[in-house]
Tab-separated table of C-alpha atoms and ligand atoms in Angstrom:
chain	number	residue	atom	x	y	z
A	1	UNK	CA	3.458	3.195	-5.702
A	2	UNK	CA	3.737	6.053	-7.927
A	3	UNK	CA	7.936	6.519	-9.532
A	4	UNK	CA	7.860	10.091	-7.697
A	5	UNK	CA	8.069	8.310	-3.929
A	6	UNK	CA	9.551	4.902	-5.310
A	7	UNK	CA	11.779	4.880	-7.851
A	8	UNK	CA	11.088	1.832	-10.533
A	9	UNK	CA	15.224	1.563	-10.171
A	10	UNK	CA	15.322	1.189	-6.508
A	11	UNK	CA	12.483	-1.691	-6.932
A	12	UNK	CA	14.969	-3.249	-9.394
A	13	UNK	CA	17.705	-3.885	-7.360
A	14	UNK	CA	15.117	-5.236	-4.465
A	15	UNK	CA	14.116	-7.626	-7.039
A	16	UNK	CA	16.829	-8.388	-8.269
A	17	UNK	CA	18.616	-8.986	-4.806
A	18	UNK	CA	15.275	-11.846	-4.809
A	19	UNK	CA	15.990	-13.183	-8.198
A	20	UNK	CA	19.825	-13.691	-7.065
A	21	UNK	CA	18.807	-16.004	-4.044
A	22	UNK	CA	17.925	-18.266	-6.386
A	23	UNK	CA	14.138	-17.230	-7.055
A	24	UNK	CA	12.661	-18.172	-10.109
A	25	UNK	CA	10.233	-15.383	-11.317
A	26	UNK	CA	8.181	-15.872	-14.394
A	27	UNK	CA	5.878	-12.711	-15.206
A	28	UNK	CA	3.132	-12.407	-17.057
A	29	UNK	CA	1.781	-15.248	-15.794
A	30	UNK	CA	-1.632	-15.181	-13.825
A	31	UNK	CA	-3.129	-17.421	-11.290
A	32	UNK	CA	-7.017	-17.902	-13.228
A	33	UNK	CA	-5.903	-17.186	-16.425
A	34	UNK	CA	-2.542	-19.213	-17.245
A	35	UNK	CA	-3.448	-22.072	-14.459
A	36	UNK	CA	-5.926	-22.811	-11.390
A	37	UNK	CA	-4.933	-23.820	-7.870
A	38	UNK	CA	-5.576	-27.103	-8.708
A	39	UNK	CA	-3.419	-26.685	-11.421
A	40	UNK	CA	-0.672	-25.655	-9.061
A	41	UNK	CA	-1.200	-28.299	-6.239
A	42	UNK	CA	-1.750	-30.952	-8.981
A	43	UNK	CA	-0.505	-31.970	-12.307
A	44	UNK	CA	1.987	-29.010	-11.829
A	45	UNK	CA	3.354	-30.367	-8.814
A	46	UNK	CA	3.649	-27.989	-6.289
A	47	UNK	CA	3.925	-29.278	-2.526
A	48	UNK	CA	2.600	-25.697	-1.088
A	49	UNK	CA	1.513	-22.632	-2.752
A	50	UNK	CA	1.615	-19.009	-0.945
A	51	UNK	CA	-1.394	-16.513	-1.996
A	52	UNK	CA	-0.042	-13.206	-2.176
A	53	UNK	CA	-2.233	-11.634	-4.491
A	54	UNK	CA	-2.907	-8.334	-2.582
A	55	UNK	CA	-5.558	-5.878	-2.439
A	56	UNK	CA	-5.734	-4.266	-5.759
A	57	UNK	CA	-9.231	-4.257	-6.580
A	58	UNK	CA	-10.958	-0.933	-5.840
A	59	UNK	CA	-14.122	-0.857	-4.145
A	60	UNK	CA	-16.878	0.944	-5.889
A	61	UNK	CA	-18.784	3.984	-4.846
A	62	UNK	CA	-22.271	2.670	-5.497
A	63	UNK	CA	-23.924	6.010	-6.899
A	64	UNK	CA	-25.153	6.512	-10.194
A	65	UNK	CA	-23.060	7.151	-13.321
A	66	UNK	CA	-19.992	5.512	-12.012
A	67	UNK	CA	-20.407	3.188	-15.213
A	68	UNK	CA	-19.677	6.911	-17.356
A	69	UNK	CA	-16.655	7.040	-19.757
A	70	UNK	CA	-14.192	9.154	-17.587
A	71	UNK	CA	-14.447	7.259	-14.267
A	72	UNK	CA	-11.210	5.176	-14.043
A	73	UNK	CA	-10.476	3.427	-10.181
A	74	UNK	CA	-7.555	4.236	-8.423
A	75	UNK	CA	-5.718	1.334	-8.436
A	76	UNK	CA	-5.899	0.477	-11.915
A	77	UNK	CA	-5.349	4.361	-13.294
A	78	UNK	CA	-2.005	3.914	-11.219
A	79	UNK	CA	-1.100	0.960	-12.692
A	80	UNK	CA	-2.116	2.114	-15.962
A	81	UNK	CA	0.484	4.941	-15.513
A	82	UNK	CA	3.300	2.519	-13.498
A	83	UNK	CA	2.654	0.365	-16.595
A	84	UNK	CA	3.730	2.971	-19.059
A	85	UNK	CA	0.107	2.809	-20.973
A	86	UNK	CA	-0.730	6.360	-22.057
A	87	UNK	CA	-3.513	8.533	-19.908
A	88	UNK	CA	-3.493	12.068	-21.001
A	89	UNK	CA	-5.260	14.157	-18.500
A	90	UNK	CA	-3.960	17.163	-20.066
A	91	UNK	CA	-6.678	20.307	-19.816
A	92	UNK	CA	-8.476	18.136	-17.972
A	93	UNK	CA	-10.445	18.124	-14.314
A	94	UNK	CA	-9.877	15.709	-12.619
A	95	UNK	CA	-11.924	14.638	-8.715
A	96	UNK	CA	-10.823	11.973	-6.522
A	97	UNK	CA	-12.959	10.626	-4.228
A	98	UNK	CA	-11.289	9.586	-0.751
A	99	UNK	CA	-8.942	9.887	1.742
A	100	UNK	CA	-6.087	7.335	2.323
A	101	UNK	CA	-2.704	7.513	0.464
A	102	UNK	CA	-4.287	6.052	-2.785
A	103	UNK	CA	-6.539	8.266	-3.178
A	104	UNK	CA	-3.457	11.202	-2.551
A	105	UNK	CA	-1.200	9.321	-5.300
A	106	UNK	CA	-3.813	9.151	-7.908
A	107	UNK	CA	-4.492	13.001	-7.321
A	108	UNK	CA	-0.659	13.864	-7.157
A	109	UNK	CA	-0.440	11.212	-10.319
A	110	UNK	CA	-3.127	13.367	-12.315
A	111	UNK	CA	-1.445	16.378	-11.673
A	112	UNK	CA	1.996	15.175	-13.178
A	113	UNK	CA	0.062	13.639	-15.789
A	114	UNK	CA	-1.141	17.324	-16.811
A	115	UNK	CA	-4.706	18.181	-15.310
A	116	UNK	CA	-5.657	21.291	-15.096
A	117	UNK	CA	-7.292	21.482	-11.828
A	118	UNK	CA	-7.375	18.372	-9.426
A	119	UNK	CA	-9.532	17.958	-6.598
A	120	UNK	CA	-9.741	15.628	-3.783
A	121	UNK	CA	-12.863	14.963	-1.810
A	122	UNK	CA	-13.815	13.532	1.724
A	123	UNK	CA	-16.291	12.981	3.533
A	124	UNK	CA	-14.826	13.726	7.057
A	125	UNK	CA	-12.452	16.262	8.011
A	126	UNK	CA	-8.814	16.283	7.676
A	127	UNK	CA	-8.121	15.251	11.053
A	128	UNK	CA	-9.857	11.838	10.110
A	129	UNK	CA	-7.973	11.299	7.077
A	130	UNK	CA	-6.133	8.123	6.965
A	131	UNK	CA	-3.500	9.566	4.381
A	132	UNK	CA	0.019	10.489	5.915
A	133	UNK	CA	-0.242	14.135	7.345
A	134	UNK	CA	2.699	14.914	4.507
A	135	UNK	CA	1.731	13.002	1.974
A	136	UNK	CA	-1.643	15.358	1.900
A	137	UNK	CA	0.502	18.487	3.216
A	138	UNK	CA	2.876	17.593	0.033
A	139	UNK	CA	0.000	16.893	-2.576
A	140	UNK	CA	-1.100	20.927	-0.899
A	141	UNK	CA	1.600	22.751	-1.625
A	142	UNK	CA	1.602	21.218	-5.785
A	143	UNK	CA	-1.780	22.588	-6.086
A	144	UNK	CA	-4.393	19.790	-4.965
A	145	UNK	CA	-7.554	21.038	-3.802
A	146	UNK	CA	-9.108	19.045	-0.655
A	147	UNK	CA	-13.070	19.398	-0.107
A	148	UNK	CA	-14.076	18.212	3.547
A	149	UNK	CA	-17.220	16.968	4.828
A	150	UNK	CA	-18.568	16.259	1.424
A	151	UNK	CA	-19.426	12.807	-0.529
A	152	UNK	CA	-20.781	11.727	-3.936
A	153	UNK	CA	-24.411	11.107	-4.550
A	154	UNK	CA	-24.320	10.724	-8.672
A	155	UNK	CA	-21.611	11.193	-11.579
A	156	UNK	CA	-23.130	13.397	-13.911
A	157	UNK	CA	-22.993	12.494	-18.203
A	158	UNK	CA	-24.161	11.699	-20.623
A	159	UNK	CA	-21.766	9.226	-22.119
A	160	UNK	CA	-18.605	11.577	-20.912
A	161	UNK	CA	-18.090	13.007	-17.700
A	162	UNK	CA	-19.331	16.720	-17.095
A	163	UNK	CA	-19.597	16.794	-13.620
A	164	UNK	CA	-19.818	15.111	-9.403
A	165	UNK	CA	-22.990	16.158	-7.525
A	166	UNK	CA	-21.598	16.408	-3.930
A	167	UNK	CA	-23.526	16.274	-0.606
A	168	UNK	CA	-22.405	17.967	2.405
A	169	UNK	CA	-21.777	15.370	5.619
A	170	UNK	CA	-21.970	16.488	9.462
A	171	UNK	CA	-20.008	14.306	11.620
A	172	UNK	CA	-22.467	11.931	13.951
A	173	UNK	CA	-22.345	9.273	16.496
A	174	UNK	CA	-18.850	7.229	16.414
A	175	UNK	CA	-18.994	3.829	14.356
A	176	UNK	CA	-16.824	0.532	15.504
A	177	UNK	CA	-13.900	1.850	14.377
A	178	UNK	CA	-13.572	5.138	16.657
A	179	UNK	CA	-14.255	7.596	14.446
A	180	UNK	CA	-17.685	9.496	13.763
A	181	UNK	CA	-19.929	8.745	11.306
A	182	UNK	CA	-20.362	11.240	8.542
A	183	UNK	CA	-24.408	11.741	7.907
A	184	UNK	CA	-26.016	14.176	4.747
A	185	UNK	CA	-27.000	17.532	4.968
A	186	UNK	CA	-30.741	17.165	3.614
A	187	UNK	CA	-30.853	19.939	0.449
A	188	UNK	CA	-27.052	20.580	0.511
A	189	UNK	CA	-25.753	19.254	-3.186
A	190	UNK	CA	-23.648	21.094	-5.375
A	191	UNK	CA	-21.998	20.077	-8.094
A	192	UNK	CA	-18.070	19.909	-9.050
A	193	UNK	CA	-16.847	19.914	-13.152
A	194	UNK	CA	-15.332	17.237	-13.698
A	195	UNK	CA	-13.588	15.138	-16.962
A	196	UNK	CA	-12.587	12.754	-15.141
A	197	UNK	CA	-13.473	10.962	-11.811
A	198	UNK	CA	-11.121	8.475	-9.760
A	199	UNK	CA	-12.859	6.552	-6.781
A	200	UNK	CA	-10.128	5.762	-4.318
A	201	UNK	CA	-12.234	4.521	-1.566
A	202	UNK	CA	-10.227	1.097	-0.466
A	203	UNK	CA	-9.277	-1.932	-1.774
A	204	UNK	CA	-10.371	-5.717	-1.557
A	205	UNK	CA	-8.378	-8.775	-2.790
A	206	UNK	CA	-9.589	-9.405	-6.410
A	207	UNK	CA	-10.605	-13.463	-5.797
A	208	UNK	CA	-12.150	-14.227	-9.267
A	209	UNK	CA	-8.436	-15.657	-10.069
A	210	UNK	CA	-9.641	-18.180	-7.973
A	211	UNK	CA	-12.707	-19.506	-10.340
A	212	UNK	CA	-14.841	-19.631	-7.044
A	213	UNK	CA	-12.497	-21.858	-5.694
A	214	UNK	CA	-10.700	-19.959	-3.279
A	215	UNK	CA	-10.424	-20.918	0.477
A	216	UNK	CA	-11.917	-19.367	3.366
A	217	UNK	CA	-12.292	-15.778	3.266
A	218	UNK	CA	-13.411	-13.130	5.703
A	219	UNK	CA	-16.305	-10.647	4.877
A	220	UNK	CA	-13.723	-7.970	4.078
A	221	UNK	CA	-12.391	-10.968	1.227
A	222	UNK	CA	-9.189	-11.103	2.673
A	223	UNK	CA	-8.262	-14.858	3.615
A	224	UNK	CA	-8.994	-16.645	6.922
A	225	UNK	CA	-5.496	-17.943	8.090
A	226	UNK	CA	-4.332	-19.488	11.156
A	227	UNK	CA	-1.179	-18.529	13.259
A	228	UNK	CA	1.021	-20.342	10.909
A	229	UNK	CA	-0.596	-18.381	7.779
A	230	UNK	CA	-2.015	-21.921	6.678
A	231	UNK	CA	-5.443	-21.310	4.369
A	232	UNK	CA	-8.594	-23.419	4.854
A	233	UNK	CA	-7.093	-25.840	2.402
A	234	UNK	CA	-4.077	-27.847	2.911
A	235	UNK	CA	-1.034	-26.488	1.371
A	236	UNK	CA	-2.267	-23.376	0.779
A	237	UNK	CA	-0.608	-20.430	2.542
A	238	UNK	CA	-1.360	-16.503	2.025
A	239	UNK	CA	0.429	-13.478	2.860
A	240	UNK	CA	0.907	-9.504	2.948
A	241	UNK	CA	-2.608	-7.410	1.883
A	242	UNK	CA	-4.188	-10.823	1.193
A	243	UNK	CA	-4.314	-11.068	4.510
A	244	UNK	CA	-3.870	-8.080	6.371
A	245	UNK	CA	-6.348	-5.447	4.283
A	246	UNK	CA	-4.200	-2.922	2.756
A	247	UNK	CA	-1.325	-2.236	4.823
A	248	UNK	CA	1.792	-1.208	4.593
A	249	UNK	CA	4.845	-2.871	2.273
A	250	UNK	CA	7.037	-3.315	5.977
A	251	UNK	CA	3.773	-5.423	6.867
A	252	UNK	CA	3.566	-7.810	3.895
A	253	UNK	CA	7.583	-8.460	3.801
A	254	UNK	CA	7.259	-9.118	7.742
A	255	UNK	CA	4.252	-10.998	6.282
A	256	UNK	CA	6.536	-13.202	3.616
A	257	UNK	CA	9.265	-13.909	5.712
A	258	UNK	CA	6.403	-15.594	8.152
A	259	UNK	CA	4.937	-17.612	4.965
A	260	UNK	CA	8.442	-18.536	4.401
A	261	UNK	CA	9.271	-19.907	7.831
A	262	UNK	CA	5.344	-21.427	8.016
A	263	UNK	CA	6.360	-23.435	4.616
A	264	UNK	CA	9.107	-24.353	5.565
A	265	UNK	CA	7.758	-25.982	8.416
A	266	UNK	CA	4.964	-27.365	6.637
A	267	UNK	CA	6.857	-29.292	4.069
A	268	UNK	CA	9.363	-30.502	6.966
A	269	UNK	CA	5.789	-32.265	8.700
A	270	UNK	CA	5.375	-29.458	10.956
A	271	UNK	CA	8.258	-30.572	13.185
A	272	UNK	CA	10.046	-27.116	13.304
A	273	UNK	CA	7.047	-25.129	13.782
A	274	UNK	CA	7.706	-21.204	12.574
A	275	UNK	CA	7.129	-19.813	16.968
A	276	UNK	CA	9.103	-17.267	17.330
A	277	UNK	CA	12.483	-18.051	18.070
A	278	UNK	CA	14.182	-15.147	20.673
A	279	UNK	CA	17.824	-15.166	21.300
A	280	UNK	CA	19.255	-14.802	25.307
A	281	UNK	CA	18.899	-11.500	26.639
A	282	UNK	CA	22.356	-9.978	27.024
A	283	UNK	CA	23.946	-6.647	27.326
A	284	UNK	CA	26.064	-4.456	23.507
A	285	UNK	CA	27.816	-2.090	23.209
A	286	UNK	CA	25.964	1.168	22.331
A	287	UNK	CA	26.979	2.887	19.146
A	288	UNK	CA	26.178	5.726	20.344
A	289	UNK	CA	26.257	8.439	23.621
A	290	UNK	CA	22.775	7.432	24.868
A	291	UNK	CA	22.524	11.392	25.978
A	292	UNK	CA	23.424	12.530	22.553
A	293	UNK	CA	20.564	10.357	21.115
A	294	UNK	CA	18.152	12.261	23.355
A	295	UNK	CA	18.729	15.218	21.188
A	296	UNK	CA	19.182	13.264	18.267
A	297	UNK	CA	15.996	14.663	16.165
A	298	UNK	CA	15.004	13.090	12.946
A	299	UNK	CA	16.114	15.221	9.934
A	300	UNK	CA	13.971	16.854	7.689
A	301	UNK	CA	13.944	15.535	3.792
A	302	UNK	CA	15.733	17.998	1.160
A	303	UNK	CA	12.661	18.023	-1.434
A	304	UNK	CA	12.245	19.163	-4.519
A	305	UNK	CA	10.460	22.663	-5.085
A	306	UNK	CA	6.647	22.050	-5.200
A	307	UNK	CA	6.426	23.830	-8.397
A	308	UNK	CA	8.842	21.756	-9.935
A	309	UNK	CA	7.818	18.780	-8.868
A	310	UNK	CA	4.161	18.880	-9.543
A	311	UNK	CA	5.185	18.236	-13.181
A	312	UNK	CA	7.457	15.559	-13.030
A	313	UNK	CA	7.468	12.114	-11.824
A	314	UNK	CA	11.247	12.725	-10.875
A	315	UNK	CA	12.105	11.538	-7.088
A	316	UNK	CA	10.599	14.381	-4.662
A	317	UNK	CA	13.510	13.675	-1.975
A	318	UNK	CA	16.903	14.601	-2.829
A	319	UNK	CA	18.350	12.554	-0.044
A	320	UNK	CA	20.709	13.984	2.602
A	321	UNK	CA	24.309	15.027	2.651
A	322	UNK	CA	26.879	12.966	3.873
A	323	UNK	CA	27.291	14.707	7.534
A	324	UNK	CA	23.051	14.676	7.952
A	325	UNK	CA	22.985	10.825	6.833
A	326	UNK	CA	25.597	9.899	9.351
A	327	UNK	CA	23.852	12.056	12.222
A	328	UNK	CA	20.945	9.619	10.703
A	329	UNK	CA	22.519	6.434	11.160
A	330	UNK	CA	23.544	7.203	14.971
A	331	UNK	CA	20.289	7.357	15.669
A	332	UNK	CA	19.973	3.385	14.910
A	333	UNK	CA	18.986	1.126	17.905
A	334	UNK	CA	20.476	-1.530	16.251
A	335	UNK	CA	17.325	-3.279	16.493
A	336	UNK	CA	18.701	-5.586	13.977
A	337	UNK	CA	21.318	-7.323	16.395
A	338	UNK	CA	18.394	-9.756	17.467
A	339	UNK	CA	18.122	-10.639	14.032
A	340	UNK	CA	21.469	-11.524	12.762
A	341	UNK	CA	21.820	-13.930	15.986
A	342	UNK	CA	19.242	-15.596	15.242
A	343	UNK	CA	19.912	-16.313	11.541
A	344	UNK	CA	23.860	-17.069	12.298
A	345	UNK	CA	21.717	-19.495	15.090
A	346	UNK	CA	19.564	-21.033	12.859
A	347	UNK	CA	22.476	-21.567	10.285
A	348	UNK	CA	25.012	-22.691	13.140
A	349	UNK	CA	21.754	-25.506	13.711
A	350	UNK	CA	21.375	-26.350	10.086
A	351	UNK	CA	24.984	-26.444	8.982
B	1	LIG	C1	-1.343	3.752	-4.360
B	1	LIG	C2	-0.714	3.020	-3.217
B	1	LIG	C3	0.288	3.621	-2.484
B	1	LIG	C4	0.891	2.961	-1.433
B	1	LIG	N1	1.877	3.587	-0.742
B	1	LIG	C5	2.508	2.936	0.248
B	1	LIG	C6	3.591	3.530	0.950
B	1	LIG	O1	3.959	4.665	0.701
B	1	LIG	N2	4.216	2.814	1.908
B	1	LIG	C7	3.839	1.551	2.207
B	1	LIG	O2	4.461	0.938	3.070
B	1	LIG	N3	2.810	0.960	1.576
B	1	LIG	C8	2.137	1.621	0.603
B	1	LIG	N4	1.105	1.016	-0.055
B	1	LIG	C9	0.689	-0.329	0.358
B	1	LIG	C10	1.629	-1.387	-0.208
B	1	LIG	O3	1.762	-1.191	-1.598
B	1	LIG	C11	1.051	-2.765	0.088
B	1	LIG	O4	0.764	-2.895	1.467
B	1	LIG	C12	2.034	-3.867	-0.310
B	1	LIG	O5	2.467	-3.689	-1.637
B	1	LIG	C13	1.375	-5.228	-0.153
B	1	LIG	O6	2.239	-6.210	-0.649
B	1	LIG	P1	1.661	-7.601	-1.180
B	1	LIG	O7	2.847	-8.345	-1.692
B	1	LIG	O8	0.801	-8.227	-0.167
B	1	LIG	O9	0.696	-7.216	-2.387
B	1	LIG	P2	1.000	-6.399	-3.714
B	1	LIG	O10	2.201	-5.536	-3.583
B	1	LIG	O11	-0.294	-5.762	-4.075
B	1	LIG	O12	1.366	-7.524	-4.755
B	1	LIG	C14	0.409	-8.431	-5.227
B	1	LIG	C15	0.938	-8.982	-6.531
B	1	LIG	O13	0.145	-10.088	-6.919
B	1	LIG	C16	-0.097	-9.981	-8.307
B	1	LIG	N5	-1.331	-10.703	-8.614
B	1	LIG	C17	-2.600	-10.404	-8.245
B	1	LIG	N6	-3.452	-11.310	-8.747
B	1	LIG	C18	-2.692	-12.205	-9.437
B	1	LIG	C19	-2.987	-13.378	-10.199
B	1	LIG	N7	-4.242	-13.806	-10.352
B	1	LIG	N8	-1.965	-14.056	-10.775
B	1	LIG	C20	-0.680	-13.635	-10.632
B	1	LIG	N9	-0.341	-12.531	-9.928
B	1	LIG	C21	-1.341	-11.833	-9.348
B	1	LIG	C22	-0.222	-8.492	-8.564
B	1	LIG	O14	0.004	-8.205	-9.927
B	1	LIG	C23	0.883	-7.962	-7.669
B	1	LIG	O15	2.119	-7.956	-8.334
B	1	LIG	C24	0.473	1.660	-1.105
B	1	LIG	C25	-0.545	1.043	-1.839
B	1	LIG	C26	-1.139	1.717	-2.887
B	1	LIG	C27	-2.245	1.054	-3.680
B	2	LIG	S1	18.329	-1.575	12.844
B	2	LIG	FE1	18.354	0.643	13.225
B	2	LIG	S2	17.698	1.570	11.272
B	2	LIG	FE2	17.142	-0.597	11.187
B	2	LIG	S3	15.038	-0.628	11.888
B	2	LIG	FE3	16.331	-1.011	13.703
B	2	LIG	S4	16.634	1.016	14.607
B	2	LIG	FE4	15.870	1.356	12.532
């Protein structure tokens, strides 16, 4: 996630609250290149492993030229640029193809980075994007230009980039998912300029790390797991966009804190089992008038000034005041009540 939505020193104190509660966490070391699975459940000792590898490999367009110098996927231009390794787009123009927040962070990301004209195409309409509504409205207003109703058919070269050849899609019958099917206009290409080109249209769980050894995986490569997150082979757990698809990061921590319960379990013989444990219905105290929270709205963001912000990787929201966040917190449900019960439960059991 791009510094200008999550700041690197707000992930720092997550991880460090991890590292704290006693976590051990060695970096740059990589399942496939540093060790196998078998390494892991073998001569390395481990009693259960958790795969949690993610879904950071971008899928590929399939049209000619995508092989060019100048076509960099999504995922690994934003890590390129999370990473701190230089990409000047400076001057340059850049087209991203897609439509779901990845493909709006590497086109917000190009624009910081210096391009002179970014633009973002889809092949439905913008009532079919799966992007946030204000993550594209945002990515608007600093000067990204979205094309509708239009998909690649070839990356134009030699060697370097000169251009996209775009066909224009009518919407058709409705596929599986609900949504129409977007079908070529026979005779309609055009081409786009382009430097550069990012393909941003999903992500699958990179399993070469896994020599071909990996367990069961669905056609989508994410891994087949049963209700306790257990893999096909014993031992083996997996979690978060490994599992899910890409999702969201509330997903995959939900996600962990399953694996952790599930492993627990498992290395106790199963006899815990991770069900879900509820706590007694009963009746709290409200923090709050319940009529007042009718009216209690969600506040907008303070953000910075598109203009501004389209050049920097600075934080876009400025956060509120003190009087706003407070209005904020009343509108908690303390959803969380459930939750501290049950852990002062389960630690009332254990101790
Ligand atoms: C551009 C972008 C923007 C997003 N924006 C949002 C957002 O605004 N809000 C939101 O909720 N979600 C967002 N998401 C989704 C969110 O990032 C994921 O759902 C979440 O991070 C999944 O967590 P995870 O732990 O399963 O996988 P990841 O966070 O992907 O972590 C997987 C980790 O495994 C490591 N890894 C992979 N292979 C190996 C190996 N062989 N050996 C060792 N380590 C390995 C990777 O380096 C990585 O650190 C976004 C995703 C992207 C790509
Ligand atoms: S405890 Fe309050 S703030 Fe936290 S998720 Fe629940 S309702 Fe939202």
């Amino acid at each position: 996630m791009p510094e200008y939505r999550l700041p690197k020193a707000a992930l720092q104190k997550e991880i460090d609250a991890i590292a704290r509660a006693g976590v051990e966490i060695r970096t740059n070391t990589a399942l496939g290149r540093d060790f196998t699975l078998d390494d892991l459940t073998g001569k390395m000792g481990y009693k259960a492993v958790v795969l949690a590898i993610g879904a950071q490999r971008s899928r590929r367009l399939g049209v000619p030229g995508e092989d060019l110098k100048g076509v960099m996927h999504a995922t690994d231009f934003l890590r390129d640029v999370a990473m701190g390794k230089p990409v000047d787009l400076t001057g340059k123009k850049v087209v991203v193809v897609g439509g779901g927040n990845t493909a709006i962070d590497a086109a917000r990301t190009a624009l910081r980075l210096g391009a002179s004209a970014v633009h973002v195409v889809y092949r439905r309409t913008r009532a079919e994007m799966p992007a946030q509504g204000t993550e594209v409205a945002e990515a608007a207003e600093e000067g990204v230009q979205f094309h509708f109703l239009v998909n690649p058919s070839r990356i134009l070269g030699p060697g370097y980039i000169t251009g996209i050849e775009l066909v224009a899609q009518e919407l058709g019958e409705f596929d599986e998912g609900g949504r129409r099917r977007p079908k070529p206009i026979e005779g309609s290409g055009f081409v786009i300029a382009a430097d550069v080109v990012v393909p941003a249209i999903g992500q699958g769980t990179d399993l070469s790390c896994l020599n071909g050894d990996a367990p069961e995986t669905n056609r989508d490569s994410t891994f087949k797991v049963d209700s306790l997150l257990a893999t096909s082979r014993p031992g083996v757990f997996a979690a978060g966009d490994a599992v899910l698809g890409p999702a969201t990061v509330i997903e995959a921590v939900a996600q962990g804190n399953q694996a952790a319960l599930a492993v627990d379990a498992y290395l106790r013989g199963y006899k815990a089992g991770n069900a879900r444990r509820m706590t007694e219905y009963r009746t709290t105290d409200l923090s709050y008038k319940l009529e007042d929270y009718a009216e209690a709205h969600r506040a907008e963001m303070p953000a910075r000034d598109p203009d501004e912000r389209a050049h920097t990787f600075e934080e876009i929201e400025l956060g509120f005041d003190e009087e706003t966040a407070r209005a904020e917190a009343c509108r908690c449900l303390r959803c969380d009540l459930e939750y501290e019960e049950f852990m002062a439960k389960q630690e009332a059991d254990e101790g």
